[in-house]
Amino acid sequence: MHDVAAAAGVSQATVSLVLNSASGSRFSEDTRRRVQDAVDRLGYRTNAHAKVLRGGVAGMIGFVGDFVASSPFAGRIIEAAQDRAWESGLLLLTVNTGGDRALEAASLETMLSYKVAGVVYASMYHQLLDVPEVLGEVPSVVLNSEDRDGRFCSVAPDEEEGGYTATRHLIAAGHTRIALINNDVLESGLPAAVGRFAGYSRAMQEHGLEVNPDFVRFGHGAEPDGFEHATSLLTAACRPTAIFCGTDRMAWGAYQAAATLGFSIPSDLSIVGFDNQETLAPHLRPALTTLELPFEAMGRRAVDLVLQGTEPEGRVELMECPLIERNSVTHPKEMP
Amino acid sequence: MHDVAAAAGVSQATVSLVLNSASGSRFSEDTRRRVQDAVDRLGYRTNAHAKVLRGGVAGMIGFVGDFVASSPFAGRIIEAAQDRAWESGLLLLTVNTGGDRALEAASLETMLSYKVAGVVYASMYHQLLDVPEVLGEVPSVVLNSEDRDGRFCSVAPDEEEGGYTATRHLIAAGHTRIALINNDVLESGLPAAVGRFAGYSRAMQEHGLEVNPDFVRFGHGAEPDGFEHATSLLTAACRPTAIFCGTDRMAWGAYQAAATLGFSIPSDLSIVGFDNQETLAPHLRPALTTLELPFEAMGRRAVDLVLQGTEPEGRVELMECPLIERNSVTHPKEMP
DNA sequence: CATCAGAAGTTATACGAATAACCTATGAAG
DNA sequence: CTTCATAGGTTATTCGTATAACTTCTGATG
């Protein structure tokens, strides 16, 4: 900047004021032009560090995730957060810890020493997290999970509402014998599993349908679970006309089971998934009706809250999981 | 740091020297302890911006991608780059431009004003890129693509070798009638398409097998292409005993075609894919033998080159695509 | 006793930008 | 002719750290 000043024949202060001051015509047109020319000629670029050093806060937000970046699932969450940050002129300093607490601590220290404007602390799936204390030093938001101690506010999918929406969609299509293949509720205790099950139960009860214990199955999210439970359900004496699967991958397993047993989807069996995995759900035959995890919305909202700064403690903001209608649901056939 | 100095009853310079100097015992043990105590008590953390301002280069590397972060494909490339950077104590400043050149230019400017140690310029798929000139100001490497003007060095998958490996694997299993369903070579001109086709051709010729034009099909990478071409190939008078598919998704389409026509994989038809998409290839039945795009290796290598700094101009470093053997390849049956 | 080497710190300054406070013509008003 | 407002700048200082150069003291040596 001193070089620019010299080239333009003015003082460094003048250059700074010309370049930054939105406040009217403090300087003559001539001076402004000379400064601008010098800037262009010398290819001057401001040094962000000097600016931060003086101003206090950097134009960066920290994004710390466990496996978020590597997960095909949630990569979009980073993109959304970054988009939102950029709209406010901020860049994202991202770290994928891979679950390594030491790396996590070290990179948080580094981020804080870079005076980030705030931190988004994200997880690959909806769970209860032990959030590092150090995040208290700066506006921080937990993303796609919740703070176990309730000190930080968080943004997460509304699993219960999602389970309710999925089940009600099947009920609305005329189904009454609706099975659930879900992640294990007791074993995992995950909000995702617990919430979806609760939503399923609520929808059934609200519509006067009994939750048949034989129709509620638990797995671990992968397609073999879907395959086995669906096979068992479809070969039982009293078989369901629809299955709500807690993950798209288990839904895929159910598809394979149906194909193996000669049941046709959706005419013999309706299926609703969960996750709207873009590499899977739209490509199944028939394309899978499922619920979308609102990654974009959550990523944006988390940055919103960070920028807002002064958040009420520990509030959990639940975001709606929209139903993505495709071709795996129809009316049940009349059955004996 | 002045506060720490005051609390420890020494000068600021002493604090700085005690905290940084690896160079032996310049200070008494007592002083060191007092400084360290003060640091701990006050929770002092160094200001990275002041450090950079004095030292010149920041502990950050810029990572600019088009759609990399959102692609389920290549998210791991970021993780690998970040891991490698962190091993050298650097953080990644990531931006996903979504193909927006204005955003790209703006974020590059911002990165440069943050004095990044270098920039990794990544693309979602292997293509020839117009790399922004401004990257010349700092050590930069093109990742998963190549610089059209050959000024920057780049790291990309060795598509030709990959196509060769896949084809030779089928030949080694005893196949001679090997079809190719590839991305369109002429239309796209993509290194991925051109290279894999070239590798296929070379393997065939080297083993004295003729490339049958009827056996070479072009699509656009999605599973309907695989489905249609495989259907056509399998219903022809002279049908192949193996298909090499240029993408896993087209391989999936081929699976569906085979199932529809009553061909069993691998006993009636062997298939090799490309991409090793983790959400697809291992989960198909039978699990798909395919080639892996070396995202981790490339991501690490790109950061290596950036840190190395002084690279020969325009060198393209091709990285091997390893064969991932699963269950979709076996010997051909004796056929009439 | 003069001299000197080393140990243990301190002082002063630079990095690059922002900004409060100050300076100096110029012309207009009283 | 004095006074003074204003346009159009400049000077000096601040942010937090690193480090070259300097100081001071202590004990040892010839």
XYZ file of C-alpha atoms (C1' of nucleotides) in Angstrom:
732
model
C 0.000 0.000 0.000
C 2.958 2.271 0.602
C 4.147 1.466 -2.896
C 0.782 2.430 -4.290
C 0.885 5.638 -2.303
C 4.316 6.469 -3.640
C 3.274 5.691 -7.205
C 0.215 7.887 -6.885
C 2.103 10.628 -5.109
C -0.087 10.530 -2.015
C 0.161 9.168 1.510
C -0.634 5.639 2.558
C -3.587 6.926 4.543
C -5.048 8.457 1.430
C -4.832 5.175 -0.409
C -6.557 3.379 2.416
C -9.303 5.975 2.622
C -9.861 6.055 -1.111
C -10.107 2.295 -1.323
C -12.426 1.779 1.615
C -14.393 4.886 2.297
C -17.939 4.616 1.136
C -18.459 7.948 2.857
C -18.902 10.366 -0.006
C -16.331 12.463 -1.787
C -13.702 13.029 0.797
C -11.093 13.296 -1.945
C -10.909 14.964 -5.310
C -11.788 12.998 -8.380
C -8.272 13.473 -9.611
C -6.696 11.905 -6.547
C -9.079 8.999 -6.599
C -8.193 8.277 -10.170
C -4.463 8.461 -9.540
C -4.799 6.037 -6.649
C -6.949 3.664 -8.642
C -4.495 3.762 -11.529
C -1.591 2.981 -9.260
C -3.517 0.092 -7.726
C -4.238 -1.370 -11.129
C -0.744 -0.818 -12.453
C 0.982 -2.392 -9.495
C -1.538 -5.188 -9.130
C -2.008 -4.277 -5.534
C -3.997 -6.625 -3.345
C -4.837 -5.877 0.254
C -3.275 -8.027 2.938
C -6.124 -9.624 4.785
C -4.012 -10.402 7.826
C -3.109 -6.793 8.450
C -6.774 -5.977 8.181
C -7.761 -8.645 10.655
C -4.955 -7.703 12.998
C -6.348 -4.254 13.234
C -10.026 -5.063 12.964
C -10.291 -8.050 15.287
C -12.338 -10.622 13.419
C -11.438 -12.499 10.269
C -13.640 -13.127 7.269
C -13.636 -16.820 7.926
C -15.870 -19.362 9.561
C -14.578 -22.644 10.851
C -16.305 -25.835 9.754
C -15.364 -28.901 11.754
C -16.862 -32.236 10.828
C -16.208 -35.816 11.781
C -16.655 -37.617 8.478
C -18.863 -35.113 6.766
C -16.605 -34.373 3.833
C -16.022 -37.985 2.956
C -19.617 -39.029 3.329
C -21.492 -39.102 0.013
C -24.448 -38.376 2.183
C -23.641 -35.046 3.598
C -21.102 -33.414 1.350
C -23.797 -31.033 0.236
C -24.050 -29.737 3.766
C -20.605 -28.186 3.376
C -21.474 -26.715 0.051
C -24.583 -25.107 1.469
C -22.727 -23.730 4.452
C -20.070 -22.335 2.182
C -22.613 -20.729 -0.121
C -24.313 -19.042 2.775
C -21.000 -17.887 4.212
C -19.904 -16.488 0.891
C -23.093 -14.488 0.624
C -21.790 -12.652 3.657
C -18.325 -12.441 2.162
C -16.830 -15.141 4.341
C -14.749 -18.172 3.523
C -14.923 -21.550 5.167
C -11.985 -23.093 6.949
C -12.880 -26.785 6.838
C -11.476 -29.684 8.745
C -12.560 -33.281 8.594
C -11.373 -34.894 11.785
C -12.278 -38.472 10.972
C -13.337 -38.741 14.597
C -9.850 -37.998 15.908
C -10.305 -35.876 19.030
C -6.687 -34.756 19.079
C -6.881 -33.518 15.522
C -10.168 -31.897 16.348
C -8.714 -30.034 19.311
C -5.636 -28.985 17.406
C -7.527 -27.679 14.442
C -9.982 -25.822 16.625
C -7.049 -24.115 18.315
C -5.675 -23.152 14.957
C -9.024 -21.856 13.794
C -9.407 -19.757 16.901
C -5.929 -18.369 16.478
C -7.103 -17.295 13.046
C -9.920 -15.405 14.719
C -12.715 -17.159 12.879
C -16.037 -15.394 13.162
C -17.596 -18.605 14.446
C -17.582 -22.369 14.153
C -20.005 -24.880 12.701
C -19.567 -28.217 14.394
C -21.055 -30.843 12.140
C -21.573 -34.546 12.324
C -22.271 -37.136 9.676
C -25.427 -38.365 11.284
C -27.908 -37.160 13.861
C -26.567 -37.984 17.315
C -25.840 -36.532 20.745
C -22.365 -35.040 20.754
C -19.878 -34.019 23.393
C -18.980 -30.602 22.072
C -15.485 -29.286 22.877
C -15.606 -26.557 25.505
C -13.356 -24.279 23.553
C -16.200 -23.580 21.131
C -17.703 -21.426 23.835
C -15.182 -18.735 22.963
C -16.851 -17.940 19.685
C -20.359 -18.177 18.202
C -20.825 -21.859 17.509
C -23.594 -24.048 16.206
C -23.938 -27.814 16.187
C -25.028 -29.099 12.822
C -26.934 -32.302 12.021
C -26.639 -33.334 15.665
C -27.301 -32.055 19.147
C -25.147 -30.961 22.056
C -25.472 -33.519 24.824
C -24.994 -30.826 27.453
C -27.405 -28.442 25.790
C -25.050 -25.474 25.885
C -24.810 -24.873 22.179
C -27.719 -24.438 19.893
C -28.061 -26.831 17.047
C -29.736 -27.534 13.745
C -30.970 -31.037 12.997
C -33.552 -32.874 10.901
C -36.988 -33.357 12.400
C -36.896 -37.148 12.426
C -40.165 -37.611 14.232
C -42.055 -35.418 11.801
C -40.338 -37.277 8.964
C -41.431 -40.655 10.245
C -44.910 -39.276 10.644
C -44.971 -37.853 7.126
C -43.781 -41.103 5.565
C -46.288 -43.219 7.419
C -49.161 -40.865 6.804
C -48.333 -40.876 3.113
C -48.824 -44.647 3.078
C -51.994 -44.378 5.130
C -53.321 -41.744 2.767
C -52.710 -44.143 -0.131
C -55.041 -46.590 1.598
C -52.619 -48.846 3.418
C -53.382 -50.215 6.855
C -50.925 -53.073 7.171
C -47.741 -50.965 7.237
C -44.460 -52.450 8.393
C -41.427 -50.570 9.619
C -37.817 -51.587 9.029
C -35.825 -49.145 11.085
C -32.437 -48.631 12.650
C -32.299 -50.213 16.050
C -33.901 -47.879 18.549
C -32.736 -49.336 21.828
C -29.262 -50.318 20.823
C -28.327 -47.101 19.100
C -30.486 -44.594 20.937
C -29.952 -42.321 17.962
C -32.393 -39.475 17.443
C -32.749 -40.653 13.852
C -33.906 -44.114 14.886
C -35.944 -43.059 17.889
C -37.586 -40.168 16.080
C -38.607 -42.070 12.971
C -40.078 -44.859 15.059
C -41.978 -42.359 17.165
C -43.331 -40.665 14.052
C -44.442 -43.992 12.631
C -46.213 -44.890 15.867
C -47.904 -41.525 16.152
C -49.193 -41.659 12.589
C -50.570 -45.159 13.104
C -52.289 -44.275 16.336
C -53.709 -41.007 15.083
C -55.392 -42.919 12.291
C -56.701 -45.631 14.543
C -54.285 -48.267 13.322
C -52.656 -50.627 15.704
C -48.868 -50.972 15.724
C -48.377 -54.677 15.123
C -45.149 -55.766 16.876
C -44.497 -58.342 14.156
C -44.425 -55.503 11.675
C -41.713 -53.545 13.454
C -38.206 -54.696 12.625
C -34.785 -53.385 13.504
C -31.547 -53.473 11.542
C -28.389 -51.465 11.114
C -29.145 -49.395 8.063
C -27.577 -51.570 5.367
C -29.326 -53.368 2.525
C -28.874 -56.928 3.875
C -31.015 -55.875 6.839
C -33.652 -54.638 4.456
C -33.429 -57.810 2.416
C -33.806 -60.164 5.350
C -36.550 -58.361 7.185
C -38.515 -57.764 3.996
C -38.172 -61.437 3.059
C -39.411 -62.448 6.475
C -42.299 -59.980 6.381
C -43.406 -60.992 2.889
C -43.360 -64.715 3.592
C -45.305 -64.488 6.848
C -48.951 -65.542 7.041
C -50.146 -62.015 7.457
C -48.035 -59.840 5.232
C -47.907 -56.052 5.025
C -48.981 -54.122 1.924
C -46.445 -51.407 2.565
C -43.081 -50.982 4.229
C -41.551 -47.816 5.576
C -37.779 -48.271 5.591
C -35.654 -46.122 7.862
C -32.911 -45.808 5.243
C -32.855 -45.888 1.458
C -30.322 -48.679 1.577
C -32.635 -50.888 3.578
C -35.326 -49.983 1.071
C -33.022 -51.220 -1.652
C -32.679 -54.481 0.243
C -36.461 -54.673 0.387
C -36.614 -54.161 -3.377
C -34.269 -57.092 -3.867
C -36.339 -59.242 -1.518
C -39.527 -58.352 -3.378
C -37.912 -59.141 -6.724
C -36.658 -62.476 -5.430
C -40.088 -63.449 -4.102
C -41.891 -62.280 -7.208
C -43.675 -59.336 -5.653
C -43.947 -56.324 -7.844
C -43.402 -52.787 -6.554
C -45.588 -50.825 -6.101
C -48.577 -52.928 -7.136
C -47.949 -55.733 -4.624
C -45.923 -53.741 -2.159
C -45.476 -50.030 -1.554
C -42.212 -48.774 -0.132
C -41.100 -45.471 1.358
C -37.447 -44.867 2.157
C -35.558 -42.253 4.113
C -32.486 -40.155 3.179
C -33.108 -39.551 -0.522
C -29.645 -40.744 -1.361
C -29.060 -39.203 -4.729
C -26.944 -42.057 -6.040
C -29.609 -44.573 -5.173
C -33.196 -43.469 -4.702
C -33.880 -41.921 -8.131
C -32.188 -44.824 -9.923
C -34.059 -47.751 -8.446
C -36.792 -49.335 -10.536
C -39.322 -48.080 -9.767
C -37.764 -44.896 -8.459
C -38.050 -44.739 -4.693
C -40.426 -42.438 -2.847
C -38.475 -41.259 0.135
C -37.828 -38.441 2.581
C -35.073 -35.977 2.069
C -32.682 -34.958 4.771
C -32.581 -31.177 4.452
C -28.810 -30.838 4.162
C -28.844 -27.624 2.194
C -31.331 -25.958 4.476
C -29.487 -27.097 7.582
C -26.086 -26.023 6.295
C -27.381 -22.575 5.445
C -29.251 -22.212 8.675
C -26.254 -23.166 10.782
C -24.171 -20.423 9.223
C -27.086 -18.044 9.676
C -27.092 -18.738 13.366
C -23.336 -18.399 13.644
C -23.463 -15.016 11.972
C -26.361 -13.956 14.118
C -24.031 -14.647 17.013
C -26.179 -14.096 20.051
C -28.264 -17.218 20.167
C -30.382 -18.445 23.027
C -28.559 -21.280 24.706
C -29.090 -24.825 23.649
C -32.022 -24.307 21.359
C -32.477 -27.218 18.953
C -33.857 -26.119 15.635
C -35.540 -28.994 13.848
C -35.889 -28.777 10.100
C -38.509 -30.453 7.995
C -37.672 -33.521 5.908
C -39.674 -33.101 2.707
C -41.366 -36.062 1.072
C -39.945 -36.813 -2.365
C -42.658 -38.570 -4.300
C -41.570 -41.043 -6.946
C -43.070 -44.336 -8.041
C -42.821 -46.822 -5.232
C -46.173 -46.103 -3.595
C -49.681 -46.836 -4.807
C -53.039 -48.075 -3.476
C -53.050 -51.559 -2.002
C -54.819 -54.246 -3.984
C -57.870 -55.817 -2.483
C -56.655 -58.794 -0.589
C -58.274 -61.881 0.855
C 1.325 -11.577 24.731
C 2.009 -8.341 26.518
C -0.417 -9.445 29.205
C 1.437 -12.702 29.578
C 4.707 -10.817 29.802
C 3.324 -8.563 32.507
C 1.918 -11.497 34.450
C 5.243 -13.314 34.272
C 7.225 -10.201 35.039
C 9.259 -10.332 31.837
C 9.276 -8.541 28.510
C 7.111 -9.434 25.548
C 10.198 -10.482 23.633
C 11.028 -13.007 26.305
C 7.616 -14.545 26.044
C 7.932 -14.837 22.313
C 11.371 -16.382 22.548
C 10.404 -18.812 25.265
C 7.356 -19.978 23.341
C 9.046 -20.408 19.989
C 12.706 -20.934 20.434
C 13.717 -24.501 19.864
C 17.283 -23.241 20.142
C 18.471 -24.571 23.486
C 18.338 -22.965 26.880
C 18.530 -19.318 26.153
C 16.560 -18.622 29.313
C 16.646 -19.925 32.845
C 14.348 -22.727 33.825
C 12.689 -20.427 36.296
C 11.785 -17.851 33.678
C 10.492 -20.473 31.304
C 8.238 -21.817 33.990
C 6.913 -18.410 34.930
C 6.108 -17.688 31.305
C 4.451 -21.032 30.806
C 2.394 -20.565 33.950
C 1.229 -17.181 32.842
C 0.307 -18.559 29.443
C -1.757 -21.311 31.012
C -3.364 -19.068 33.568
C -4.405 -16.430 31.077
C -5.395 -18.934 28.414
C -3.186 -17.167 25.951
C -3.431 -18.141 22.305
C -1.185 -16.705 19.638
C -2.705 -14.495 16.987
C -2.049 -16.209 13.700
C -2.604 -13.046 11.697
C 0.141 -11.145 13.461
C 2.409 -14.087 12.824
C 1.583 -14.174 9.145
C 1.883 -10.432 8.845
C 5.429 -10.654 10.061
C 6.356 -13.973 8.505
C 4.888 -13.590 5.044
C 3.089 -16.856 4.347
C 0.035 -18.238 6.091
C -0.517 -21.773 7.263
C -3.322 -22.265 4.802
C -3.771 -23.798 1.406
C -6.585 -22.826 -0.892
C -8.760 -25.549 -2.348
C -10.984 -24.440 -5.202
C -13.313 -26.940 -6.784
C -16.189 -26.735 -9.233
C -18.590 -29.295 -7.805
C -16.124 -31.405 -5.932
C -17.566 -30.970 -2.474
C -21.091 -31.832 -3.493
C -20.159 -34.806 -5.607
C -20.523 -38.094 -3.752
C -17.773 -39.191 -6.061
C -14.960 -36.979 -5.111
C -15.614 -35.730 -1.639
C -12.814 -37.929 -0.433
C -10.402 -35.947 -2.544
C -10.894 -33.005 -0.212
C -10.454 -35.127 2.829
C -7.204 -36.526 1.498
C -5.911 -33.090 0.587
C -6.827 -31.823 4.007
C -5.133 -34.743 5.762
C -1.946 -34.188 3.825
C -2.051 -30.458 4.491
C -2.596 -31.000 8.167
C 0.429 -33.277 8.334
C 2.369 -30.169 7.449
C 0.404 -28.100 9.934
C -1.724 -26.353 7.331
C -5.451 -25.831 7.079
C -7.544 -25.869 3.954
C -9.543 -22.894 2.787
C -12.159 -24.535 0.587
C -14.489 -23.076 -1.943
C -16.963 -24.877 -4.122
C -17.700 -22.583 -7.029
C -20.455 -24.621 -8.623
C -18.902 -23.594 -11.923
C -19.452 -19.886 -11.309
C -16.426 -18.077 -12.737
C -17.185 -14.846 -10.909
C -17.352 -16.608 -7.585
C -14.204 -18.449 -8.519
C -12.331 -15.259 -9.279
C -13.574 -13.528 -6.167
C -12.676 -16.358 -3.866
C -9.253 -16.739 -5.417
C -8.637 -13.053 -4.766
C -9.685 -13.521 -1.177
C -7.483 -16.548 -0.784
C -4.509 -14.717 -2.182
C -5.137 -11.799 0.106
C -4.922 -14.338 2.910
C -1.484 -15.284 1.650
C -2.274 -18.939 1.137
C 0.800 -21.097 0.688
C -0.634 -22.417 -2.555
C -3.799 -23.430 -4.340
C -5.225 -26.751 -5.408
C -7.562 -26.276 -8.342
C -9.780 -29.304 -8.515
C -12.473 -30.518 -10.830
C -15.167 -33.104 -10.414
C -14.117 -35.127 -13.426
C -11.104 -35.460 -15.628
C -11.170 -32.739 -18.249
C -9.140 -29.968 -19.856
C -9.551 -26.783 -17.867
C -8.952 -23.109 -18.478
C -7.066 -22.262 -15.330
C -7.330 -18.683 -14.020
C -4.121 -16.740 -14.610
C -4.016 -15.426 -11.102
C -2.987 -18.856 -9.868
C 0.424 -18.139 -11.314
C 1.138 -15.916 -8.330
C 1.396 -18.845 -5.979
C 2.319 -22.528 -6.198
C -0.709 -24.150 -7.788
C -1.642 -27.608 -8.932
C -4.559 -28.785 -11.029
C -6.274 -31.779 -9.516
C -8.262 -34.492 -11.273
C -7.945 -32.567 -14.525
C -5.374 -30.940 -16.752
C -4.476 -27.384 -17.667
C -5.432 -26.766 -21.278
C -2.541 -24.338 -21.686
C -0.074 -26.634 -19.972
C 1.270 -23.972 -17.647
C 0.341 -25.605 -14.387
C 1.248 -29.083 -13.417
C -1.545 -31.442 -12.629
C -2.462 -34.728 -11.033
C -4.992 -36.971 -12.754
C -6.002 -40.628 -13.010
C -4.265 -42.733 -15.622
C -7.372 -43.559 -17.627
C -5.573 -45.377 -20.412
C -3.749 -47.665 -18.015
C -7.053 -48.210 -16.205
C -8.839 -49.246 -19.377
C -5.928 -51.527 -20.169
C -5.985 -53.111 -16.714
C -9.717 -53.753 -16.809
C -9.613 -55.321 -20.238
C -6.560 -57.415 -19.529
C -8.245 -58.718 -16.381
C -11.078 -60.038 -18.534
C -8.656 -61.465 -21.082
C -6.712 -63.153 -18.308
C -9.940 -64.777 -17.137
C -10.226 -66.347 -20.580
C -12.579 -63.979 -22.355
C -12.138 -63.077 -25.989
C -15.513 -61.596 -26.871
C -15.274 -58.485 -24.709
C -17.617 -55.558 -25.245
C -17.107 -51.975 -24.142
C -19.831 -49.616 -22.961
C -18.073 -46.310 -22.552
C -18.706 -42.621 -22.300
C -18.860 -41.057 -25.704
C -15.354 -40.458 -26.990
C -15.957 -38.109 -29.867
C -18.731 -36.066 -28.409
C -17.143 -35.447 -25.055
C -13.468 -35.624 -25.894
C -12.914 -36.215 -22.213
C -9.633 -37.788 -21.169
C -11.663 -40.249 -19.129
C -13.563 -41.488 -22.166
C -10.703 -41.302 -24.627
C -8.209 -42.926 -22.284
C -10.364 -45.847 -21.241
C -11.206 -46.599 -24.856
C -7.539 -46.428 -25.806
C -6.603 -48.762 -22.986
C -9.282 -51.231 -24.042
C -8.065 -51.171 -27.614
C -4.437 -51.591 -26.651
C -5.166 -54.563 -24.412
C -7.186 -56.258 -27.135
C -4.538 -55.714 -29.775
C -1.652 -56.738 -27.570
C -3.388 -60.058 -27.022
C -4.185 -60.602 -30.651
C -7.887 -59.899 -30.268
C -9.768 -57.885 -32.787
C -11.809 -54.897 -31.667
C -15.265 -55.707 -32.981
C -17.049 -52.409 -33.801
C -20.391 -53.956 -32.815
C -18.989 -54.518 -29.366
C -18.068 -50.906 -28.772
C -20.933 -48.763 -27.496
C -21.168 -45.206 -26.286
C -23.445 -43.633 -23.688
C -23.448 -40.829 -21.193
C -22.465 -42.589 -18.025
C -25.888 -43.266 -16.527
C -27.534 -46.609 -15.904
C -30.153 -46.397 -18.674
C -27.263 -46.306 -21.163
C -25.845 -49.415 -19.578
C -29.239 -51.062 -19.603
C -29.949 -50.395 -23.248
C -26.566 -51.214 -24.673
C -26.267 -54.356 -22.581
C -29.729 -55.463 -23.684
C -28.779 -54.904 -27.292
C -25.448 -56.689 -26.915
C -26.954 -59.682 -25.153
C -29.778 -60.179 -27.626
C -27.544 -59.997 -30.705
C -26.619 -63.093 -32.691
C -23.028 -62.984 -31.576
C -23.046 -61.927 -27.968
C -20.091 -61.020 -25.750
C -19.103 -63.077 -22.727
C -17.845 -60.012 -20.890
C -18.517 -56.288 -20.773
C -16.204 -53.579 -19.603
C -18.336 -50.622 -18.528
C -16.793 -47.167 -18.395
C -18.753 -46.250 -15.264
C -20.159 -48.253 -12.361
C -23.561 -46.792 -13.031
C -23.589 -48.149 -16.567
C -22.438 -51.444 -15.090
C -25.476 -51.323 -12.839
C -27.619 -50.829 -15.908
C -25.965 -53.866 -17.444
C -26.778 -55.878 -14.306
C -30.420 -54.932 -14.671
C -30.399 -55.900 -18.352
C -28.804 -59.250 -17.562
C -31.369 -59.924 -14.832
C -34.210 -59.015 -17.164
C -32.939 -61.321 -19.886
C -32.222 -64.164 -17.503
C -28.460 -64.061 -17.772
C -26.627 -64.705 -14.578
C -23.573 -62.721 -13.512
C -20.797 -63.794 -13.598
C -21.472 -67.286 -14.947
C -23.162 -66.109 -18.160
C -21.637 -62.681 -18.305
C -18.621 -61.103 -16.634
C -18.643 -57.395 -15.936
C -15.973 -54.892 -14.936
C -16.921 -51.366 -13.959
C -15.025 -48.147 -13.425
C -15.090 -45.636 -10.526
C -15.570 -47.980 -7.565
C -18.466 -45.904 -6.349
C -18.653 -46.857 -2.717
C -22.403 -46.528 -2.473
C -22.908 -48.843 -5.415
C -20.162 -51.238 -6.443
C -19.778 -53.252 -3.217
C -23.541 -53.517 -2.770
C -24.525 -54.963 -6.123
C -25.248 -58.686 -6.276
C -22.750 -60.046 -7.108
C -20.456 -57.308 -5.886
C -18.902 -55.473 -8.807
C -15.292 -55.857 -9.853
C -14.218 -52.394 -10.853
C -11.393 -49.884 -11.029
C -10.874 -47.325 -8.366
C -10.233 -43.689 -9.090
C -7.326 -42.874 -6.805
C -8.921 -39.885 -5.096
C -6.993 -40.199 -1.867
C -3.680 -40.604 -3.609
C -4.381 -37.711 -5.967
C -5.546 -35.391 -3.220
C -2.449 -36.076 -1.181
C -0.150 -35.790 -4.125
C -1.577 -32.453 -5.216
C -0.870 -30.950 -1.822
C 2.585 -32.497 -1.912
C 3.312 -30.699 -5.138
C 1.932 -27.425 -3.856
C 4.151 -27.617 -0.799
C 7.115 -28.576 -2.909
C 6.488 -25.299 -4.683
C 8.994 -25.282 -7.499
C 7.476 -27.659 -9.979
C 8.470 -28.141 -13.573
C 5.901 -26.432 -15.735
C 2.910 -28.285 -16.996
C 3.886 -31.762 -15.980
C 0.893 -34.105 -15.834
C 1.266 -36.726 -13.173
C -0.916 -39.735 -13.901
C -1.865 -41.958 -11.034
C -2.716 -45.614 -11.218
C -6.332 -46.790 -10.944
C -6.155 -50.007 -8.947
C -8.328 -52.973 -9.833
C -10.788 -53.840 -7.080
C -11.604 -57.516 -7.471
C -15.021 -58.630 -6.341
C -17.376 -61.226 -7.752
C -18.537 -60.121 -11.159
C -15.817 -61.797 -13.221
C -15.187 -65.470 -13.898
C -14.157 -67.781 -16.767
C -16.470 -67.859 -19.732
C -18.509 -71.001 -20.211
C -17.822 -73.114 -23.267
C -20.152 -71.768 -25.874
C -21.429 -73.113 -29.152
C 43.113 -6.022 38.784
C 41.813 -5.725 33.920
C 39.612 -8.323 30.507
C 36.644 -11.246 28.470
C 33.108 -14.933 27.599
C 28.837 -16.386 28.178
C 24.184 -16.385 30.318
C 19.902 -14.013 30.706
C 17.166 -10.545 29.308
C 15.605 -6.110 27.154
C 14.829 -2.532 23.459
C 13.503 -1.216 19.211
C 11.588 -2.082 14.910
C 9.111 -4.179 11.028
C 5.130 -6.414 8.954
C 0.366 -3.802 6.313
C -3.686 -1.559 7.007
C -7.220 1.555 9.431
C -8.402 5.699 11.598
C -8.468 9.508 15.013
C -6.515 13.718 15.118
C -4.301 17.183 13.005
C -2.806 20.515 9.186
C -3.269 23.886 5.300
C -4.937 26.368 1.616
C -9.076 28.769 -0.318
C -12.943 31.461 -0.583
C -16.920 33.558 1.613
C -19.104 36.133 5.168
C -19.186 39.790 8.434
C -9.149 42.932 7.182
C -10.333 39.285 10.339
C -12.724 35.023 11.066
C -14.052 30.765 9.962
C -15.984 26.799 7.524
C -14.721 23.436 4.332
C -12.371 20.620 0.995
C -8.473 17.867 0.630
C -5.326 15.977 2.363
C -1.231 14.171 6.055
C 0.750 12.386 10.567
C 0.930 9.368 14.090
C -0.636 5.457 16.308
C -2.590 0.854 16.826
C -3.247 -4.152 16.235
C 0.242 -8.843 17.991
C 4.330 -11.089 16.927
C 9.316 -12.101 15.731
C 13.941 -11.019 15.872
C 18.333 -8.388 15.268
C 20.960 -5.808 18.132
C 22.038 -4.286 22.403
C 22.666 -4.343 27.655
C 23.926 -6.092 32.097
C 25.662 -9.146 35.285
C 28.609 -13.014 36.928
C 32.511 -15.583 37.268
C 36.792 -17.133 35.380
C 41.365 -16.318 33.522
C 45.900 -14.396 32.808
